[in-house]
Amino acid sequence: MNDVFHTVENFIDHVYFQELSQYIQSENFVWSYNDDVSLYDQLNQLGDYGFTHGFFTKNHPNGWAPDTQIVDFFKPAIFKIQSFIKSKDLLRARADMTTRRENSEYKLPVHQDFNFDHLSTILYMNESDGDTIFYDDKKCSNEIARKSPVPNTLIIFQGNLWHTGCLPIKYNRRILLNCNYV
């Protein structure tokens, strides 16, 4: 166990994970473009864009996105994570995709998922590079941990910890399921 994050390999049943992974990488999966995939950078720097698909947001009336077929397919994974971390409440669940754009490490804006105590999880959905990096503060003065993507690996960390993702260099895209719980 790492002091910054906890890792669980082969988190989802192999057959179910393969179906999720194939679907989320297919041309049938619906992605929304965002100028800033971290959703917290006010600067919208060139290159910080990415794609998201929202499954659940506590702020919406029902919480769950209206596309019930896609949502229902991913709910068992989201609930399995919630049960594993013994969480009472889901705050947000979304898929994130970033694409290859550089030949050297490009870091997205450093952010906190929310600025209060909660748990964040990342389930890596595809074979890719593009590490998740954790810092001791917003200034990024000290990198305290780093995790490379491995398909079907769940990482759990404090969501108010400053972190970022790097864009893939060797692969066309980096896809993950990001959930936040209290």
Short mmCIF file of N, CA and C in Angstrom, two decimals:
data_model
loop_
_atom_site.label_atom_id
_atom_site.label_comp_id
_atom_site.label_asym_id
_atom_site.label_seq_id
_atom_site.Cartn_x
_atom_site.Cartn_y
_atom_site.Cartn_z
N MET A 1 0.84 -1.19 0.00
CA MET A 1 0.00 0.00 0.00
C MET A 1 0.87 1.24 0.00
N ASN A 2 0.52 2.16 -0.85
CA ASN A 2 1.20 3.44 -0.94
C ASN A 2 0.59 4.39 0.09
N ASP A 3 1.36 5.33 0.62
CA ASP A 3 0.84 6.30 1.59
C ASP A 3 -0.13 7.29 0.96
N VAL A 4 -0.03 7.48 -0.34
CA VAL A 4 -0.85 8.47 -1.04
C VAL A 4 -2.09 7.83 -1.64
N PHE A 5 -1.95 6.66 -2.23
CA PHE A 5 -3.09 5.99 -2.84
C PHE A 5 -3.03 4.50 -2.57
N HIS A 6 -4.17 3.87 -2.67
CA HIS A 6 -4.29 2.42 -2.53
C HIS A 6 -4.63 1.85 -3.91
N THR A 7 -3.97 0.77 -4.29
CA THR A 7 -4.17 0.17 -5.61
C THR A 7 -4.81 -1.22 -5.47
N VAL A 8 -5.80 -1.49 -6.31
CA VAL A 8 -6.42 -2.82 -6.37
C VAL A 8 -6.38 -3.26 -7.84
N GLU A 9 -5.57 -4.27 -8.12
CA GLU A 9 -5.48 -4.79 -9.48
C GLU A 9 -6.62 -5.76 -9.76
N ASN A 10 -7.00 -5.88 -11.03
CA ASN A 10 -8.08 -6.78 -11.44
C ASN A 10 -9.33 -6.57 -10.60
N PHE A 11 -9.73 -5.32 -10.48
CA PHE A 11 -10.82 -4.96 -9.59
C PHE A 11 -12.17 -5.50 -10.03
N ILE A 12 -12.46 -5.39 -11.31
CA ILE A 12 -13.75 -5.84 -11.85
C ILE A 12 -13.58 -7.24 -12.43
N ASP A 13 -14.63 -8.06 -12.33
CA ASP A 13 -14.64 -9.37 -12.96
C ASP A 13 -14.14 -9.24 -14.40
N HIS A 14 -13.26 -10.15 -14.79
CA HIS A 14 -12.58 -10.06 -16.09
C HIS A 14 -13.55 -9.94 -17.27
N VAL A 15 -14.58 -10.74 -17.29
CA VAL A 15 -15.52 -10.74 -18.42
C VAL A 15 -16.28 -9.42 -18.48
N TYR A 16 -16.80 -8.97 -17.33
CA TYR A 16 -17.52 -7.70 -17.28
C TYR A 16 -16.59 -6.54 -17.64
N PHE A 17 -15.36 -6.55 -17.12
CA PHE A 17 -14.43 -5.48 -17.43
C PHE A 17 -14.13 -5.43 -18.93
N GLN A 18 -13.94 -6.56 -19.55
CA GLN A 18 -13.67 -6.58 -21.00
C GLN A 18 -14.83 -5.96 -21.78
N GLU A 19 -16.05 -6.25 -21.38
CA GLU A 19 -17.22 -5.66 -22.03
C GLU A 19 -17.25 -4.14 -21.83
N LEU A 20 -17.00 -3.70 -20.60
CA LEU A 20 -16.95 -2.25 -20.32
C LEU A 20 -15.86 -1.58 -21.15
N SER A 21 -14.69 -2.18 -21.15
CA SER A 21 -13.54 -1.61 -21.84
C SER A 21 -13.77 -1.54 -23.35
N GLN A 22 -14.29 -2.61 -23.91
CA GLN A 22 -14.56 -2.60 -25.36
C GLN A 22 -15.60 -1.56 -25.72
N TYR A 23 -16.64 -1.46 -24.89
CA TYR A 23 -17.70 -0.51 -25.19
C TYR A 23 -17.22 0.93 -25.07
N ILE A 24 -16.50 1.24 -24.02
CA ILE A 24 -16.05 2.61 -23.80
C ILE A 24 -15.03 3.05 -24.86
N GLN A 25 -14.37 2.08 -25.50
CA GLN A 25 -13.41 2.38 -26.56
C GLN A 25 -14.03 2.32 -27.95
N SER A 26 -15.31 1.94 -28.03
CA SER A 26 -15.94 1.77 -29.34
C SER A 26 -16.42 3.11 -29.89
N GLU A 27 -16.72 3.12 -31.17
CA GLU A 27 -17.23 4.33 -31.81
C GLU A 27 -18.68 4.59 -31.41
N ASN A 28 -19.32 3.65 -30.72
CA ASN A 28 -20.70 3.83 -30.26
C ASN A 28 -20.80 4.59 -28.93
N PHE A 29 -19.68 4.70 -28.22
CA PHE A 29 -19.71 5.40 -26.93
C PHE A 29 -19.75 6.90 -27.17
N VAL A 30 -20.60 7.60 -26.44
CA VAL A 30 -20.80 9.04 -26.64
C VAL A 30 -19.90 9.84 -25.70
N TRP A 31 -19.07 10.69 -26.28
CA TRP A 31 -18.16 11.56 -25.52
C TRP A 31 -18.56 13.01 -25.74
N SER A 32 -18.40 13.83 -24.70
CA SER A 32 -18.60 15.27 -24.80
C SER A 32 -17.24 15.95 -24.72
N TYR A 33 -17.03 16.91 -25.60
CA TYR A 33 -15.77 17.66 -25.63
C TYR A 33 -15.75 18.70 -24.51
N ASN A 34 -14.59 18.86 -23.86
CA ASN A 34 -14.39 19.90 -22.85
C ASN A 34 -13.08 20.61 -23.12
N ASP A 35 -13.11 21.94 -23.10
CA ASP A 35 -11.87 22.71 -23.27
C ASP A 35 -10.86 22.40 -22.18
N ASP A 36 -11.37 22.04 -20.99
CA ASP A 36 -10.51 21.72 -19.86
C ASP A 36 -11.06 20.48 -19.18
N VAL A 37 -10.43 19.35 -19.45
CA VAL A 37 -10.94 18.07 -18.93
C VAL A 37 -10.85 17.98 -17.41
N SER A 38 -9.95 18.74 -16.77
CA SER A 38 -9.88 18.70 -15.31
C SER A 38 -11.04 19.49 -14.71
N LEU A 39 -11.70 20.33 -15.50
CA LEU A 39 -12.89 21.09 -15.13
C LEU A 39 -12.65 22.14 -14.05
N TYR A 40 -11.42 22.41 -13.69
CA TYR A 40 -11.17 23.37 -12.63
C TYR A 40 -10.21 24.48 -13.03
N ASP A 41 -9.62 24.41 -14.18
CA ASP A 41 -8.65 25.41 -14.61
C ASP A 41 -9.39 26.56 -15.28
N GLN A 42 -9.22 27.75 -14.77
CA GLN A 42 -9.88 28.92 -15.33
C GLN A 42 -9.19 29.39 -16.61
N LEU A 43 -7.96 28.94 -16.86
CA LEU A 43 -7.17 29.46 -17.96
C LEU A 43 -7.47 28.81 -19.30
N ASN A 44 -8.00 27.60 -19.30
CA ASN A 44 -8.25 26.86 -20.54
C ASN A 44 -7.05 26.94 -21.48
N GLN A 45 -5.93 26.46 -21.02
CA GLN A 45 -4.71 26.47 -21.81
C GLN A 45 -4.87 25.58 -23.04
N LEU A 46 -4.24 25.99 -24.11
CA LEU A 46 -4.24 25.18 -25.32
C LEU A 46 -3.64 23.81 -25.00
N GLY A 47 -4.33 22.75 -25.30
CA GLY A 47 -3.82 21.40 -25.04
C GLY A 47 -4.45 20.73 -23.83
N ASP A 48 -5.22 21.48 -23.02
CA ASP A 48 -5.82 20.92 -21.81
C ASP A 48 -7.16 20.25 -22.07
N TYR A 49 -7.56 20.17 -23.32
CA TYR A 49 -8.88 19.63 -23.65
C TYR A 49 -8.92 18.11 -23.48
N GLY A 50 -10.11 17.63 -23.39
CA GLY A 50 -10.35 16.19 -23.29
C GLY A 50 -11.82 15.91 -23.51
N PHE A 51 -12.22 14.70 -23.23
CA PHE A 51 -13.58 14.27 -23.46
C PHE A 51 -14.11 13.60 -22.20
N THR A 52 -15.39 13.82 -21.91
CA THR A 52 -16.00 13.22 -20.73
C THR A 52 -17.36 12.62 -21.08
N HIS A 53 -17.79 11.74 -20.22
CA HIS A 53 -19.15 11.21 -20.29
C HIS A 53 -19.64 11.12 -18.85
N GLY A 54 -20.62 11.94 -18.51
CA GLY A 54 -21.14 11.95 -17.14
C GLY A 54 -22.15 10.84 -16.91
N PHE A 55 -21.96 10.12 -15.81
CA PHE A 55 -22.91 9.09 -15.40
C PHE A 55 -23.79 9.59 -14.26
N PHE A 56 -23.16 10.28 -13.31
CA PHE A 56 -23.89 10.73 -12.12
C PHE A 56 -23.27 12.02 -11.60
N THR A 57 -24.13 12.97 -11.24
CA THR A 57 -23.71 14.19 -10.55
C THR A 57 -24.74 14.50 -9.49
N LYS A 58 -24.31 14.63 -8.27
CA LYS A 58 -25.20 14.87 -7.13
C LYS A 58 -26.07 16.11 -7.35
N ASN A 59 -25.56 17.10 -8.09
CA ASN A 59 -26.28 18.36 -8.28
C ASN A 59 -27.49 18.25 -9.20
N HIS A 60 -27.55 17.23 -10.05
CA HIS A 60 -28.69 17.10 -10.97
C HIS A 60 -29.90 16.55 -10.23
N PRO A 61 -31.10 16.87 -10.70
CA PRO A 61 -32.33 16.47 -10.00
C PRO A 61 -32.38 14.98 -9.64
N ASN A 62 -32.17 14.11 -10.60
CA ASN A 62 -32.19 12.68 -10.34
C ASN A 62 -30.79 12.15 -10.02
N GLY A 63 -29.79 12.90 -10.38
CA GLY A 63 -28.42 12.46 -10.18
C GLY A 63 -27.86 11.74 -11.38
N TRP A 64 -28.56 10.70 -11.82
CA TRP A 64 -28.08 9.88 -12.93
C TRP A 64 -28.36 10.56 -14.27
N ALA A 65 -27.44 10.39 -15.20
CA ALA A 65 -27.61 10.92 -16.55
C ALA A 65 -28.81 10.25 -17.21
N PRO A 66 -29.47 10.94 -18.13
CA PRO A 66 -30.69 10.38 -18.72
C PRO A 66 -30.49 9.18 -19.65
N ASP A 67 -29.29 8.95 -20.16
CA ASP A 67 -29.07 7.82 -21.07
C ASP A 67 -28.98 6.54 -20.25
N THR A 68 -30.13 5.98 -19.91
CA THR A 68 -30.18 4.87 -18.96
C THR A 68 -29.48 3.61 -19.46
N GLN A 69 -29.43 3.38 -20.77
CA GLN A 69 -28.78 2.16 -21.27
C GLN A 69 -27.29 2.18 -20.94
N ILE A 70 -26.61 3.29 -21.21
CA ILE A 70 -25.18 3.39 -20.90
C ILE A 70 -24.98 3.42 -19.39
N VAL A 71 -25.77 4.22 -18.70
CA VAL A 71 -25.65 4.34 -17.25
C VAL A 71 -25.86 2.99 -16.58
N ASP A 72 -26.91 2.29 -16.98
CA ASP A 72 -27.21 0.99 -16.37
C ASP A 72 -26.08 -0.02 -16.59
N PHE A 73 -25.39 0.07 -17.72
CA PHE A 73 -24.28 -0.82 -18.01
C PHE A 73 -23.09 -0.55 -17.08
N PHE A 74 -22.90 0.71 -16.67
CA PHE A 74 -21.77 1.07 -15.82
C PHE A 74 -22.09 1.09 -14.33
N LYS A 75 -23.37 1.11 -13.97
CA LYS A 75 -23.76 1.17 -12.55
C LYS A 75 -23.13 0.06 -11.70
N PRO A 76 -23.11 -1.21 -12.15
CA PRO A 76 -22.51 -2.24 -11.29
C PRO A 76 -21.05 -1.93 -10.92
N ALA A 77 -20.28 -1.37 -11.85
CA ALA A 77 -18.88 -1.01 -11.55
C ALA A 77 -18.84 0.13 -10.54
N ILE A 78 -19.67 1.14 -10.74
CA ILE A 78 -19.71 2.29 -9.85
C ILE A 78 -20.12 1.87 -8.45
N PHE A 79 -21.14 1.00 -8.34
CA PHE A 79 -21.60 0.53 -7.04
C PHE A 79 -20.59 -0.43 -6.39
N LYS A 80 -19.91 -1.22 -7.19
CA LYS A 80 -18.88 -2.11 -6.63
C LYS A 80 -17.77 -1.28 -5.98
N ILE A 81 -17.36 -0.21 -6.63
CA ILE A 81 -16.35 0.68 -6.04
C ILE A 81 -16.88 1.27 -4.75
N GLN A 82 -18.12 1.76 -4.78
CA GLN A 82 -18.73 2.37 -3.59
C GLN A 82 -18.77 1.38 -2.43
N SER A 83 -19.16 0.16 -2.71
CA SER A 83 -19.22 -0.87 -1.68
C SER A 83 -17.81 -1.20 -1.16
N PHE A 84 -16.85 -1.31 -2.06
CA PHE A 84 -15.48 -1.66 -1.67
C PHE A 84 -14.88 -0.62 -0.73
N ILE A 85 -15.13 0.66 -1.00
CA ILE A 85 -14.54 1.71 -0.15
C ILE A 85 -15.45 2.05 1.04
N LYS A 86 -16.59 1.36 1.13
CA LYS A 86 -17.53 1.54 2.23
C LYS A 86 -18.04 2.98 2.32
N SER A 87 -18.45 3.48 1.17
CA SER A 87 -18.94 4.85 1.09
C SER A 87 -20.45 4.89 1.26
N LYS A 88 -20.94 5.95 1.87
CA LYS A 88 -22.37 6.13 2.03
C LYS A 88 -23.01 6.83 0.84
N ASP A 89 -22.24 7.67 0.16
CA ASP A 89 -22.86 8.53 -0.84
C ASP A 89 -21.95 8.75 -2.04
N LEU A 90 -22.53 8.69 -3.22
CA LEU A 90 -21.85 8.98 -4.48
C LEU A 90 -22.02 10.46 -4.78
N LEU A 91 -20.91 11.16 -5.08
CA LEU A 91 -20.96 12.57 -5.45
C LEU A 91 -20.97 12.76 -6.96
N ARG A 92 -20.11 12.00 -7.65
CA ARG A 92 -19.98 12.15 -9.10
C ARG A 92 -19.35 10.89 -9.68
N ALA A 93 -19.77 10.54 -10.89
CA ALA A 93 -19.16 9.43 -11.62
C ALA A 93 -19.11 9.84 -13.09
N ARG A 94 -17.94 9.73 -13.68
CA ARG A 94 -17.79 10.11 -15.08
C ARG A 94 -16.64 9.34 -15.72
N ALA A 95 -16.70 9.22 -17.02
CA ALA A 95 -15.59 8.67 -17.79
C ALA A 95 -14.80 9.84 -18.35
N ASP A 96 -13.50 9.73 -18.39
CA ASP A 96 -12.62 10.75 -18.96
C ASP A 96 -11.76 10.12 -20.04
N MET A 97 -11.55 10.85 -21.11
CA MET A 97 -10.65 10.40 -22.17
C MET A 97 -9.77 11.58 -22.60
N THR A 98 -8.47 11.34 -22.59
CA THR A 98 -7.53 12.30 -23.16
C THR A 98 -6.83 11.61 -24.32
N THR A 99 -6.34 12.41 -25.25
CA THR A 99 -5.74 11.85 -26.45
C THR A 99 -4.29 12.30 -26.59
N ARG A 100 -3.57 11.55 -27.37
CA ARG A 100 -2.15 11.82 -27.62
C ARG A 100 -2.02 13.10 -28.44
N ARG A 101 -1.16 14.00 -27.95
CA ARG A 101 -0.94 15.24 -28.68
C ARG A 101 0.51 15.71 -28.63
N GLU A 102 1.34 15.09 -27.84
CA GLU A 102 2.71 15.56 -27.65
C GLU A 102 3.68 14.38 -27.75
N ASN A 103 4.93 14.68 -27.93
CA ASN A 103 5.98 13.65 -27.91
C ASN A 103 6.76 13.66 -26.62
N SER A 104 6.34 14.48 -25.68
CA SER A 104 6.95 14.49 -24.36
C SER A 104 5.83 14.63 -23.33
N GLU A 105 6.13 14.38 -22.07
CA GLU A 105 5.10 14.38 -21.04
C GLU A 105 4.38 15.73 -20.97
N TYR A 106 3.08 15.71 -21.10
CA TYR A 106 2.24 16.90 -20.99
C TYR A 106 1.29 16.67 -19.84
N LYS A 107 1.35 17.52 -18.84
CA LYS A 107 0.49 17.40 -17.66
C LYS A 107 -0.70 18.33 -17.79
N LEU A 108 -1.87 17.81 -17.51
CA LEU A 108 -3.07 18.61 -17.44
C LEU A 108 -3.02 19.48 -16.18
N PRO A 109 -3.92 20.46 -16.04
CA PRO A 109 -3.88 21.32 -14.85
C PRO A 109 -4.02 20.52 -13.55
N VAL A 110 -3.24 20.92 -12.58
CA VAL A 110 -3.31 20.31 -11.25
C VAL A 110 -4.62 20.76 -10.61
N HIS A 111 -5.30 19.85 -9.93
CA HIS A 111 -6.60 20.16 -9.36
C HIS A 111 -6.90 19.25 -8.17
N GLN A 112 -7.95 19.62 -7.45
CA GLN A 112 -8.58 18.77 -6.46
C GLN A 112 -9.93 18.40 -7.05
N ASP A 113 -10.40 17.17 -6.85
CA ASP A 113 -11.72 16.83 -7.38
C ASP A 113 -12.79 17.69 -6.70
N PHE A 114 -12.74 17.80 -5.40
CA PHE A 114 -13.55 18.74 -4.61
C PHE A 114 -12.64 19.21 -3.47
N ASN A 115 -12.91 20.38 -2.92
CA ASN A 115 -12.01 20.91 -1.89
C ASN A 115 -12.45 20.58 -0.47
N PHE A 116 -13.11 19.46 -0.30
CA PHE A 116 -13.48 18.97 1.03
C PHE A 116 -13.12 17.49 1.11
N ASP A 117 -13.15 16.93 2.32
CA ASP A 117 -12.79 15.53 2.51
C ASP A 117 -13.74 14.60 1.77
N HIS A 118 -13.19 13.76 0.95
CA HIS A 118 -13.94 12.74 0.23
C HIS A 118 -12.93 11.77 -0.38
N LEU A 119 -13.42 10.66 -0.90
CA LEU A 119 -12.56 9.70 -1.58
C LEU A 119 -12.78 9.79 -3.09
N SER A 120 -11.69 9.77 -3.81
CA SER A 120 -11.73 9.71 -5.27
C SER A 120 -11.20 8.36 -5.72
N THR A 121 -11.73 7.89 -6.82
CA THR A 121 -11.25 6.64 -7.38
C THR A 121 -11.04 6.81 -8.88
N ILE A 122 -10.07 6.09 -9.38
CA ILE A 122 -9.83 6.01 -10.81
C ILE A 122 -9.74 4.54 -11.17
N LEU A 123 -10.55 4.13 -12.13
CA LEU A 123 -10.46 2.78 -12.68
C LEU A 123 -9.95 2.95 -14.11
N TYR A 124 -8.73 2.47 -14.37
CA TYR A 124 -8.15 2.60 -15.70
C TYR A 124 -8.84 1.62 -16.64
N MET A 125 -9.32 2.14 -17.79
CA MET A 125 -10.18 1.36 -18.68
C MET A 125 -9.46 0.78 -19.89
N ASN A 126 -8.26 1.26 -20.21
CA ASN A 126 -7.59 0.77 -21.42
C ASN A 126 -6.08 0.73 -21.22
N GLU A 127 -5.43 0.03 -22.11
CA GLU A 127 -3.96 -0.01 -22.13
C GLU A 127 -3.49 1.36 -22.60
N SER A 128 -2.68 2.00 -21.79
CA SER A 128 -2.23 3.35 -22.12
C SER A 128 -1.05 3.72 -21.25
N ASP A 129 -0.47 4.87 -21.56
CA ASP A 129 0.48 5.52 -20.68
C ASP A 129 -0.19 6.82 -20.26
N GLY A 130 0.51 7.67 -19.59
CA GLY A 130 -0.07 8.90 -19.08
C GLY A 130 -0.36 8.75 -17.60
N ASP A 131 0.69 8.96 -16.80
CA ASP A 131 0.59 8.75 -15.36
C ASP A 131 -0.39 9.70 -14.68
N THR A 132 -0.88 9.29 -13.52
CA THR A 132 -1.57 10.16 -12.58
C THR A 132 -0.52 10.57 -11.56
N ILE A 133 -0.38 11.88 -11.35
CA ILE A 133 0.66 12.41 -10.46
C ILE A 133 0.00 13.13 -9.29
N PHE A 134 0.53 12.90 -8.09
CA PHE A 134 0.02 13.53 -6.87
C PHE A 134 1.06 14.49 -6.32
N TYR A 135 0.59 15.65 -5.82
CA TYR A 135 1.46 16.71 -5.30
C TYR A 135 1.06 17.07 -3.88
N ASP A 136 2.01 17.71 -3.18
CA ASP A 136 1.72 18.13 -1.81
C ASP A 136 0.95 19.45 -1.75
N ASP A 137 0.93 20.20 -2.84
CA ASP A 137 0.18 21.46 -2.87
C ASP A 137 -0.12 21.88 -4.30
N LYS A 138 -0.90 22.95 -4.45
CA LYS A 138 -1.31 23.43 -5.77
C LYS A 138 -0.13 23.93 -6.60
N LYS A 139 0.92 24.38 -5.94
CA LYS A 139 2.08 24.91 -6.66
C LYS A 139 2.92 23.82 -7.31
N CYS A 140 2.59 22.56 -7.02
CA CYS A 140 3.31 21.41 -7.59
C CYS A 140 4.78 21.44 -7.18
N SER A 141 5.06 21.94 -6.00
CA SER A 141 6.45 22.05 -5.56
C SER A 141 7.06 20.70 -5.20
N ASN A 142 6.23 19.72 -4.92
CA ASN A 142 6.76 18.42 -4.53
C ASN A 142 5.85 17.30 -5.02
N GLU A 143 6.35 16.53 -5.99
CA GLU A 143 5.61 15.35 -6.46
C GLU A 143 5.75 14.28 -5.38
N ILE A 144 4.61 13.81 -4.85
CA ILE A 144 4.68 12.85 -3.75
C ILE A 144 4.38 11.41 -4.17
N ALA A 145 3.76 11.23 -5.34
CA ALA A 145 3.49 9.88 -5.84
C ALA A 145 3.08 9.95 -7.30
N ARG A 146 3.18 8.79 -7.95
CA ARG A 146 2.86 8.69 -9.37
C ARG A 146 2.33 7.28 -9.62
N LYS A 147 1.29 7.18 -10.47
CA LYS A 147 0.72 5.88 -10.81
C LYS A 147 0.54 5.79 -12.32
N SER A 148 1.10 4.76 -12.91
CA SER A 148 0.94 4.51 -14.34
C SER A 148 -0.32 3.69 -14.57
N PRO A 149 -1.05 3.99 -15.65
CA PRO A 149 -2.30 3.27 -15.92
C PRO A 149 -2.07 1.79 -16.23
N VAL A 150 -2.89 0.96 -15.62
CA VAL A 150 -2.94 -0.47 -15.91
C VAL A 150 -4.43 -0.82 -16.01
N PRO A 151 -4.87 -1.39 -17.13
CA PRO A 151 -6.29 -1.70 -17.27
C PRO A 151 -6.83 -2.52 -16.10
N ASN A 152 -8.06 -2.18 -15.69
CA ASN A 152 -8.77 -2.86 -14.61
C ASN A 152 -8.07 -2.70 -13.26
N THR A 153 -7.31 -1.63 -13.11
CA THR A 153 -6.70 -1.31 -11.83
C THR A 153 -7.40 -0.10 -11.24
N LEU A 154 -7.82 -0.24 -10.00
CA LEU A 154 -8.49 0.83 -9.28
C LEU A 154 -7.49 1.49 -8.35
N ILE A 155 -7.47 2.82 -8.37
CA ILE A 155 -6.70 3.54 -7.35
C ILE A 155 -7.68 4.37 -6.53
N ILE A 156 -7.41 4.43 -5.24
CA ILE A 156 -8.26 5.14 -4.28
C ILE A 156 -7.39 6.16 -3.58
N PHE A 157 -7.86 7.40 -3.50
CA PHE A 157 -7.07 8.45 -2.85
C PHE A 157 -7.99 9.54 -2.30
N GLN A 158 -7.44 10.38 -1.45
CA GLN A 158 -8.18 11.52 -0.93
C GLN A 158 -8.43 12.50 -2.07
N GLY A 159 -9.68 12.80 -2.36
CA GLY A 159 -10.03 13.63 -3.51
C GLY A 159 -9.63 15.08 -3.39
N ASN A 160 -9.35 15.54 -2.17
CA ASN A 160 -8.89 16.92 -2.03
C ASN A 160 -7.37 17.02 -2.12
N LEU A 161 -6.72 15.93 -2.46
CA LEU A 161 -5.28 15.92 -2.71
C LEU A 161 -5.04 16.50 -4.11
N TRP A 162 -4.03 17.35 -4.24
CA TRP A 162 -3.71 17.96 -5.54
C TRP A 162 -3.13 16.87 -6.45
N HIS A 163 -3.68 16.78 -7.66
CA HIS A 163 -3.24 15.74 -8.59
C HIS A 163 -3.50 16.18 -10.03
N THR A 164 -2.94 15.43 -10.95
CA THR A 164 -3.18 15.67 -12.36
C THR A 164 -2.96 14.39 -13.15
N GLY A 165 -3.38 14.42 -14.39
CA GLY A 165 -3.11 13.32 -15.30
C GLY A 165 -2.21 13.81 -16.42
N CYS A 166 -1.43 12.89 -16.95
CA CYS A 166 -0.57 13.20 -18.09
C CYS A 166 -1.20 12.62 -19.35
N LEU A 167 -0.98 13.28 -20.45
CA LEU A 167 -1.50 12.78 -21.72
C LEU A 167 -0.66 11.60 -22.20
N PRO A 168 -1.29 10.67 -22.91
CA PRO A 168 -0.53 9.54 -23.42
C PRO A 168 0.46 9.96 -24.52
N ILE A 169 1.56 9.26 -24.59
CA ILE A 169 2.58 9.50 -25.61
C ILE A 169 2.66 8.31 -26.56
N LYS A 170 2.57 7.10 -26.01
CA LYS A 170 2.72 5.88 -26.80
C LYS A 170 1.40 5.31 -27.31
N TYR A 171 0.29 5.82 -26.79
CA TYR A 171 -1.04 5.33 -27.15
C TYR A 171 -1.89 6.51 -27.63
N ASN A 172 -2.93 6.22 -28.37
CA ASN A 172 -3.79 7.29 -28.90
C ASN A 172 -4.68 7.92 -27.83
N ARG A 173 -5.03 7.14 -26.79
CA ARG A 173 -5.93 7.69 -25.78
C ARG A 173 -5.74 7.02 -24.43
N ARG A 174 -6.11 7.75 -23.42
CA ARG A 174 -6.08 7.30 -22.02
C ARG A 174 -7.51 7.46 -21.51
N ILE A 175 -8.12 6.34 -21.10
CA ILE A 175 -9.52 6.36 -20.67
C ILE A 175 -9.63 5.84 -19.25
N LEU A 176 -10.42 6.54 -18.45
CA LEU A 176 -10.61 6.11 -17.06
C LEU A 176 -12.02 6.41 -16.60
N LEU A 177 -12.42 5.69 -15.56
CA LEU A 177 -13.67 5.94 -14.85
C LEU A 177 -13.28 6.63 -13.55
N ASN A 178 -13.75 7.86 -13.37
CA ASN A 178 -13.41 8.66 -12.19
C ASN A 178 -14.67 8.82 -11.35
N CYS A 179 -14.62 8.38 -10.08
CA CYS A 179 -15.77 8.51 -9.18
C CYS A 179 -15.32 9.19 -7.89
N ASN A 180 -16.28 9.92 -7.28
CA ASN A 180 -16.03 10.61 -6.03
C ASN A 180 -17.13 10.22 -5.04
N TYR A 181 -16.72 9.91 -3.80
CA TYR A 181 -17.64 9.41 -2.79
C TYR A 181 -17.38 10.07 -1.43
N VAL A 182 -18.43 10.14 -0.59
CA VAL A 182 -18.28 10.55 0.81
C VAL A 182 -18.85 9.47 1.70
#
